Coordinates of C-alpha atoms and ligand atoms in Angstrom, one line a residue:
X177 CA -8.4 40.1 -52.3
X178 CA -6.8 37.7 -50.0
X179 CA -10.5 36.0 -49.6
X180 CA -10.4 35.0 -53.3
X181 CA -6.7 34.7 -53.8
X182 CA -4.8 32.5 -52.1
X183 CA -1.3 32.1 -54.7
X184 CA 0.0 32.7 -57.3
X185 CA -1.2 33.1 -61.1
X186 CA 0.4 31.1 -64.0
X187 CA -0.3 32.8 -67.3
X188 CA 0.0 30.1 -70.0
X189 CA 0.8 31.5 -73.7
X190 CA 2.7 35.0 -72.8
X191 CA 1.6 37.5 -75.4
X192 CA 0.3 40.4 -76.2
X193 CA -3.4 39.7 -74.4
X194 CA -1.6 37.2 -71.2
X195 CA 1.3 40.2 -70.9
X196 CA -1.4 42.7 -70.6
X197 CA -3.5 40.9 -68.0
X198 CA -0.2 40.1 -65.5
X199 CA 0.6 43.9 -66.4
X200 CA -2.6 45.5 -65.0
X201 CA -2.4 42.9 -62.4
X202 CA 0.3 44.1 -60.9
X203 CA -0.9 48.0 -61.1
X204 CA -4.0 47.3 -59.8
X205 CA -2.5 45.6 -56.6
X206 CA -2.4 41.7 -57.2
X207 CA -0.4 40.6 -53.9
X208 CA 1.1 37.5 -55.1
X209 CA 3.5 36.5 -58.1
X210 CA 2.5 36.4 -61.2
X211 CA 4.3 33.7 -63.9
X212 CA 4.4 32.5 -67.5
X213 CA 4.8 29.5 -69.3
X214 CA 5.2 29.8 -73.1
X215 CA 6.6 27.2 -75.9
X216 CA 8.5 30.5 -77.1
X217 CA 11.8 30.9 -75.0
X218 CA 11.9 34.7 -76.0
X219 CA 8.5 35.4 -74.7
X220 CA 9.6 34.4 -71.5
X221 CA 12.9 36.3 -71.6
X222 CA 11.6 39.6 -73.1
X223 CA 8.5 38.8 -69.8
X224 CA 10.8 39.0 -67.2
X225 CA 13.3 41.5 -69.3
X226 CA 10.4 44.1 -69.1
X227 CA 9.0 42.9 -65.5
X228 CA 5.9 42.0 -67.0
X229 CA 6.4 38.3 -64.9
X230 CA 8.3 37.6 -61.7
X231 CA 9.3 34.4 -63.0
X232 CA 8.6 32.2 -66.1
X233 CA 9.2 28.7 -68.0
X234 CA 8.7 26.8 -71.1
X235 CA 8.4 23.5 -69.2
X236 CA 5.5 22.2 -67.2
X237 CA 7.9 20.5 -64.7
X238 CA 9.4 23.6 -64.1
X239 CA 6.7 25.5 -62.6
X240 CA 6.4 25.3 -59.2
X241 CA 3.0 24.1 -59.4
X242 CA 2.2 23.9 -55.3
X243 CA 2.2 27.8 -55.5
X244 CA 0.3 27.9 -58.3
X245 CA -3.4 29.3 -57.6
X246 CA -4.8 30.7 -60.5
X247 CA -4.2 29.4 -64.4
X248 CA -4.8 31.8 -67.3
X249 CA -5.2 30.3 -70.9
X250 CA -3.6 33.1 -73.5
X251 CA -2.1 31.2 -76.3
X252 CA -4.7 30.6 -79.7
X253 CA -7.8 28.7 -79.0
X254 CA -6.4 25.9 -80.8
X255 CA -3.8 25.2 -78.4
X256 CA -6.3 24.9 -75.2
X257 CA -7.2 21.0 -75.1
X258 CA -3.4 20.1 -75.2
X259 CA -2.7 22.3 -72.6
X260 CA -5.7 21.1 -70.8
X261 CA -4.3 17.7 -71.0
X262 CA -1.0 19.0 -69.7
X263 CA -2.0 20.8 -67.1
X264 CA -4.2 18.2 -65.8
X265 CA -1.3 16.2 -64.8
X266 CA 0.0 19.2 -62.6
X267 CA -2.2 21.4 -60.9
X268 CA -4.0 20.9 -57.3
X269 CA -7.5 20.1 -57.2
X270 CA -8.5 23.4 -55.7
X271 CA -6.2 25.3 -58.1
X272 CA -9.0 28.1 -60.8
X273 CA -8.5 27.6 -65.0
X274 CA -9.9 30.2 -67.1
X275 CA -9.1 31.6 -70.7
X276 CA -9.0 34.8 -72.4
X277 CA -9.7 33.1 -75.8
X278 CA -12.2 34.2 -78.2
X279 CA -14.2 31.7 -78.7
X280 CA -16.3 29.6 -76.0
X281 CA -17.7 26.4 -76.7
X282 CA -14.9 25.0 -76.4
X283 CA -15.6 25.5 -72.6
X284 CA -17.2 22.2 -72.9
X285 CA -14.0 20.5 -73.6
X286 CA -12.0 22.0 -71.2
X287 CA -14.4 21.5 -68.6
X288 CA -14.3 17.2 -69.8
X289 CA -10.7 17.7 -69.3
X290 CA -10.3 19.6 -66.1
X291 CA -13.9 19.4 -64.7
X292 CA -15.8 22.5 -62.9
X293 CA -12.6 24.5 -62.0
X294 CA -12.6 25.8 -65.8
X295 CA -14.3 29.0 -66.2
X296 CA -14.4 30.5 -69.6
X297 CA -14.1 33.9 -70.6
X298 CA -13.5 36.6 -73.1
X299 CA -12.2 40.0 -73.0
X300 CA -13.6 42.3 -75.5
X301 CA -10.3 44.3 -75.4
X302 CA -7.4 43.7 -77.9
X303 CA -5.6 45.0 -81.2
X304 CA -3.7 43.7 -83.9
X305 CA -0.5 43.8 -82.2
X306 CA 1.3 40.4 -80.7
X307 CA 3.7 39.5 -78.8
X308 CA 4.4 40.3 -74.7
X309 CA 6.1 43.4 -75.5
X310 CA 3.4 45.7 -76.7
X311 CA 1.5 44.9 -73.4
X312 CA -0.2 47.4 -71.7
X313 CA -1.6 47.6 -68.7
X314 CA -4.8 49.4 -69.2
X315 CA -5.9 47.7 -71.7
X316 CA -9.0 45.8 -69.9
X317 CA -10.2 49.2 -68.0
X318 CA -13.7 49.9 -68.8
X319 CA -13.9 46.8 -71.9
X320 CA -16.2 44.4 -71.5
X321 CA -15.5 40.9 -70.2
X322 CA -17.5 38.0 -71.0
X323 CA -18.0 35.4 -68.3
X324 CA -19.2 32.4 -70.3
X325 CA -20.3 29.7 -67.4
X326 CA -22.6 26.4 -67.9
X327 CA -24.4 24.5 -66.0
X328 CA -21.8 22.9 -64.0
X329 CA -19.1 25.7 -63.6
X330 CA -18.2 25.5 -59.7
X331 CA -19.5 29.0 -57.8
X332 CA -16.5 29.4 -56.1
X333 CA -13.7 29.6 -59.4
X334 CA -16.6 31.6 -61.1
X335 CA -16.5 34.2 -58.2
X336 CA -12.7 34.3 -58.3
X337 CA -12.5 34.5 -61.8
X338 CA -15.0 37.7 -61.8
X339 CA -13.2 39.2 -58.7
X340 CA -10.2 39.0 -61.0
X341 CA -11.2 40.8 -64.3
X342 CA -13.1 43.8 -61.8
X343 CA -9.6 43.7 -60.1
X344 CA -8.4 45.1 -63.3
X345 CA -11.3 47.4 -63.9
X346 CA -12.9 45.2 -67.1
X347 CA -16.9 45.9 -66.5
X348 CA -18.1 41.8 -66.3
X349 CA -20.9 40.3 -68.0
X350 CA -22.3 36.9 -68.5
X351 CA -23.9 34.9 -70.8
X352 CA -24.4 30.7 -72.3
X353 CA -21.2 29.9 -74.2
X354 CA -23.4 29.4 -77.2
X355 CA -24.7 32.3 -77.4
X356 CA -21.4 34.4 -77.2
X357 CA -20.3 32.6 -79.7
X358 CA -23.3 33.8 -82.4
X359 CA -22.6 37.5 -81.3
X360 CA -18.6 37.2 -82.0
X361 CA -19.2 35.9 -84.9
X362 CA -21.2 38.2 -86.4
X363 CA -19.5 41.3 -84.4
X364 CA -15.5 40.5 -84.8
X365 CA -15.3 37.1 -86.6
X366 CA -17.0 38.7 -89.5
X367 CA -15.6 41.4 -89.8
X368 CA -11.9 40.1 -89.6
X369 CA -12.6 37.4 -92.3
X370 CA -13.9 40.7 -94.7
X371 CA -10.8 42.9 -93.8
X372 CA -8.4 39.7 -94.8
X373 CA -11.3 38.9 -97.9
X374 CA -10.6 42.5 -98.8
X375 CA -6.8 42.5 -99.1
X376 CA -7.0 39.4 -100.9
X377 CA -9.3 41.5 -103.7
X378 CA -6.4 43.8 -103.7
X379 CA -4.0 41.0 -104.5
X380 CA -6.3 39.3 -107.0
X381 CA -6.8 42.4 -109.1
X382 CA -3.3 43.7 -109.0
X383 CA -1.3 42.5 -112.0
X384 CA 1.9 43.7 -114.4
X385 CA 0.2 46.7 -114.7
X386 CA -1.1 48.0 -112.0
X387 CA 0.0 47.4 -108.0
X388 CA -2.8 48.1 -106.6
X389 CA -1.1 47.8 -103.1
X390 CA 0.5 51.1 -103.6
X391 CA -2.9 53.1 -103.9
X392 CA -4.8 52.5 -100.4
X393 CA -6.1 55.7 -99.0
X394 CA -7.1 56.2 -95.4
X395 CA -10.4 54.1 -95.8
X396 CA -8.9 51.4 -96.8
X397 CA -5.9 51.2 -94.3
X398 CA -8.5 51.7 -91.5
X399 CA -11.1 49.3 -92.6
X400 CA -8.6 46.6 -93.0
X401 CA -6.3 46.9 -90.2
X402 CA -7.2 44.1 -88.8
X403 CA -6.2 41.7 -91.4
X404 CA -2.7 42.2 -89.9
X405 CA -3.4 40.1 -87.3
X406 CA -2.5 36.9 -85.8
X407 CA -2.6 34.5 -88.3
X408 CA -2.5 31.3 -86.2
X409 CA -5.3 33.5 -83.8
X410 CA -7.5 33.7 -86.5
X411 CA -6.9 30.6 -88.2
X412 CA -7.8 29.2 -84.3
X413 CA -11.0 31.1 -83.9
X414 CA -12.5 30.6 -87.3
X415 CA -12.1 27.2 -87.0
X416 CA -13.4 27.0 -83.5
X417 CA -16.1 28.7 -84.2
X418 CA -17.0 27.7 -87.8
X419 CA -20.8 26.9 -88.2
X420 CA -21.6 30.3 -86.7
X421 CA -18.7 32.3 -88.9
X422 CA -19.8 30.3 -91.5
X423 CA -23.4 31.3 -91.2
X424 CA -22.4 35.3 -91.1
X425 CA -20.2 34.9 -94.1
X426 CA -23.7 33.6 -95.7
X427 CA -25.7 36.5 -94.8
X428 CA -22.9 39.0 -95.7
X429 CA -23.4 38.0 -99.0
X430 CA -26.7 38.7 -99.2
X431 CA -26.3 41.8 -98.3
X432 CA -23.5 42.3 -101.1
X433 CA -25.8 40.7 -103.6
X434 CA -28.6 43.2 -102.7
X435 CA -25.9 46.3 -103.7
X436 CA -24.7 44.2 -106.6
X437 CA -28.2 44.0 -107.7
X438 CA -28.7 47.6 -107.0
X439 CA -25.8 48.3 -108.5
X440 CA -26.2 46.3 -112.1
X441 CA -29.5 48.0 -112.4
X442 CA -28.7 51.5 -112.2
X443 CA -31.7 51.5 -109.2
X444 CA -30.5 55.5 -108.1
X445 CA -33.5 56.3 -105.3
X446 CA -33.5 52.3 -104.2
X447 CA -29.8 52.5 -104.1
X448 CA -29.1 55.5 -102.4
X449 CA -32.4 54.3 -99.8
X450 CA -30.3 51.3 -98.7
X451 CA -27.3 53.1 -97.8
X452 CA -29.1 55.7 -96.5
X453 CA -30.6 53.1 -93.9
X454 CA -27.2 51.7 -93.5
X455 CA -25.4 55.3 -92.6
X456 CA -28.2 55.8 -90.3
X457 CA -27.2 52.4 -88.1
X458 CA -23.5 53.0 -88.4
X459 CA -23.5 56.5 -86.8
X460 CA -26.2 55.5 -83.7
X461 CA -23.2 52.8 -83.0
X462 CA -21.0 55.3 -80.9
Ligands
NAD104 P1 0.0 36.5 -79.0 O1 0.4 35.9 -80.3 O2 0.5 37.8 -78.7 O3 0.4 35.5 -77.8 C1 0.2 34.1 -77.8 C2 1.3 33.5 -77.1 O4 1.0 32.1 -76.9 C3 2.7 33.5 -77.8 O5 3.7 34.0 -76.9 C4 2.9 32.1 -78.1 O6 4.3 31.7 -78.2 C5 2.2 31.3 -77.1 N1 1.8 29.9 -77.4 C6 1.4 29.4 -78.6 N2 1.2 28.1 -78.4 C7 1.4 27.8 -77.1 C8 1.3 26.6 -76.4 N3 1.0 25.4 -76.9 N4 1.7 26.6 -75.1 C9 2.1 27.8 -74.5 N5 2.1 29.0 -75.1 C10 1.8 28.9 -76.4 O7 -1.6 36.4 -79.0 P2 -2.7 37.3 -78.2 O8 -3.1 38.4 -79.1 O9 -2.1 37.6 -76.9 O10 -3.9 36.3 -78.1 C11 -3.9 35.3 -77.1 C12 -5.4 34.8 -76.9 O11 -6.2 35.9 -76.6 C13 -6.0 34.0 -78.1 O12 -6.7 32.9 -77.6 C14 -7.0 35.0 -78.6 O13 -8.1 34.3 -79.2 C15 -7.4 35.8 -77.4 N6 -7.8 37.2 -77.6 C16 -7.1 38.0 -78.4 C17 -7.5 39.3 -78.6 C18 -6.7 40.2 -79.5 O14 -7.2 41.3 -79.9 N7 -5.4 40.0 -79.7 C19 -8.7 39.8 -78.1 C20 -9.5 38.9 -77.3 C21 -9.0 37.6 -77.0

């Protein structure tokens, strides 16, 4: 470890995701301290309250940035360039930036701002919980963990930045920043904007009448639990990422106009073909 690690780690943005990195940090051996920096005094207080930091801030002049090794981005994608711009006043110039945001083109900005030290990446690990104290420390064992790099990420940050996520057991894979961002979108970007479309339906068609919000059955609580998330997160990552969410919101409703179609023409043997090929894909998923 000591080959890759020479300091201590800064986690930027203490939440759920940051608080469960410095967590399994520390139980999968990480010698040296671990900090946060947050705009949210109480993140920092219930993070050292529940020893999830050793030490933390919510002032860049604060931190004792000549210890400082290692920077993790956690806060919402939208925050990243003016913390780029922040910490670019700070840090050494041999210091390692990464992210755990879910988006990654904007890897091309951070690396403008704090040149080939930035390595992006993305844990594919997470729930609909925030804040630092529902960290857990296991929550990267055995997820995937997108390393995003381009064509002028700096070998030596990349390694350290792998040699951290295997440190806490996340099984690493790379690929173009571009092309992690059309798989999100259609895999988790999707799917969060229909579970938040959905709830919305409920709204719309509850009235005087009927409350619709008192009906939901087991189906519906677990298709949609993710629309209790972040709503600053998401509001980040759809707007980071909008041409490609914008493009699976597009072919999702083609697919509802084809059982709309289906539907309004009383087609029983077409109808029941199309979900039939549908169930088929969903249970070779597991
Ligand atoms: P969270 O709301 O639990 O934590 C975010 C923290 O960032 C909060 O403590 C907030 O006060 C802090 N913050 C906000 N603006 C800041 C700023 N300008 N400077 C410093 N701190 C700031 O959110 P989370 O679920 O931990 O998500 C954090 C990041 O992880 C996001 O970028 C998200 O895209 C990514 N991510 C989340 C999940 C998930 O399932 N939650 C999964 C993968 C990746």
């Amino acid at each position: 470890m000591e080959d890759f690690f020479r300091g201590s780690l800064l986690i930027v943005g203490l939440g759920f995701m940051g608080g469960s990195l410095a967590k399994a940090l520390k139980k999968n051996g990480f010698k040296f301290p671990i900090y946060g920096l947050d705009i949210n005094k109480e993140a920092i207080k219930k993070g050292k309250e529940l020893k999830v930091i050793d030490n933390g801030w919510i002032s860049y002049e604060k931190v004792p940035w000549e210890e400082i090794d290692t920077v993790i981005l956690a806060s919402p994608v939208g925050t990243f360039e003016t913390i780029a711009n922040q910490l670019r006043k700070f840090i050494k110039p041999e210091t390692t930036v990464s992210d755990l945001g879910s988006t990654k083109r904007l890897v091309y900005r951070m690396e403008e701002i704090l040149g080939n030290r930035f390595v992006g990446a993305h844990p594919i690990a997470g729930t609909e919980k925030s804040g630092v104290e529902h960290a857990i420390d296991n929550l990267y064992e055995n997820k995937k963990l997108i390393i995003t790099p381009t064509e002028k990420t700096d070998k030596k940050h990349l390694q350290k930045v792998e040699k951290l996520w295997k440190l806490v057991k996340a099984k690493v894979e790379y690929m173009s920043p571009e092309l992690h961002d059309y798989i999100f979108a259609v895999v988790s970007h999707l799917p969060h904007a229909v579970a938040f479309a959905l709830v919305d339906t409920l709204r719309q068609m509850s009235d005087e009448k009927v409350d619709l919000f008192k009906y939901p059955g087991a189906g519906f609580k677990d298709f949609t639990r993710i629309a209790a998330s972040d709503p600053t997160m998401w509001r980040d990552i759809f707007l980071t990422n909008a041409d490609e969410v914008l493009k699976s919101i597009e072919t999702f409703k083609r697919s509802l106009n084809t059982l709309e179609e289906l539907i309004k023409e009383g087609k029983k043997e077409e109808l029941k073909e199309f979900l039939n090929e549908i169930s088929i894909l969903r249970r070779s998923l597991d």
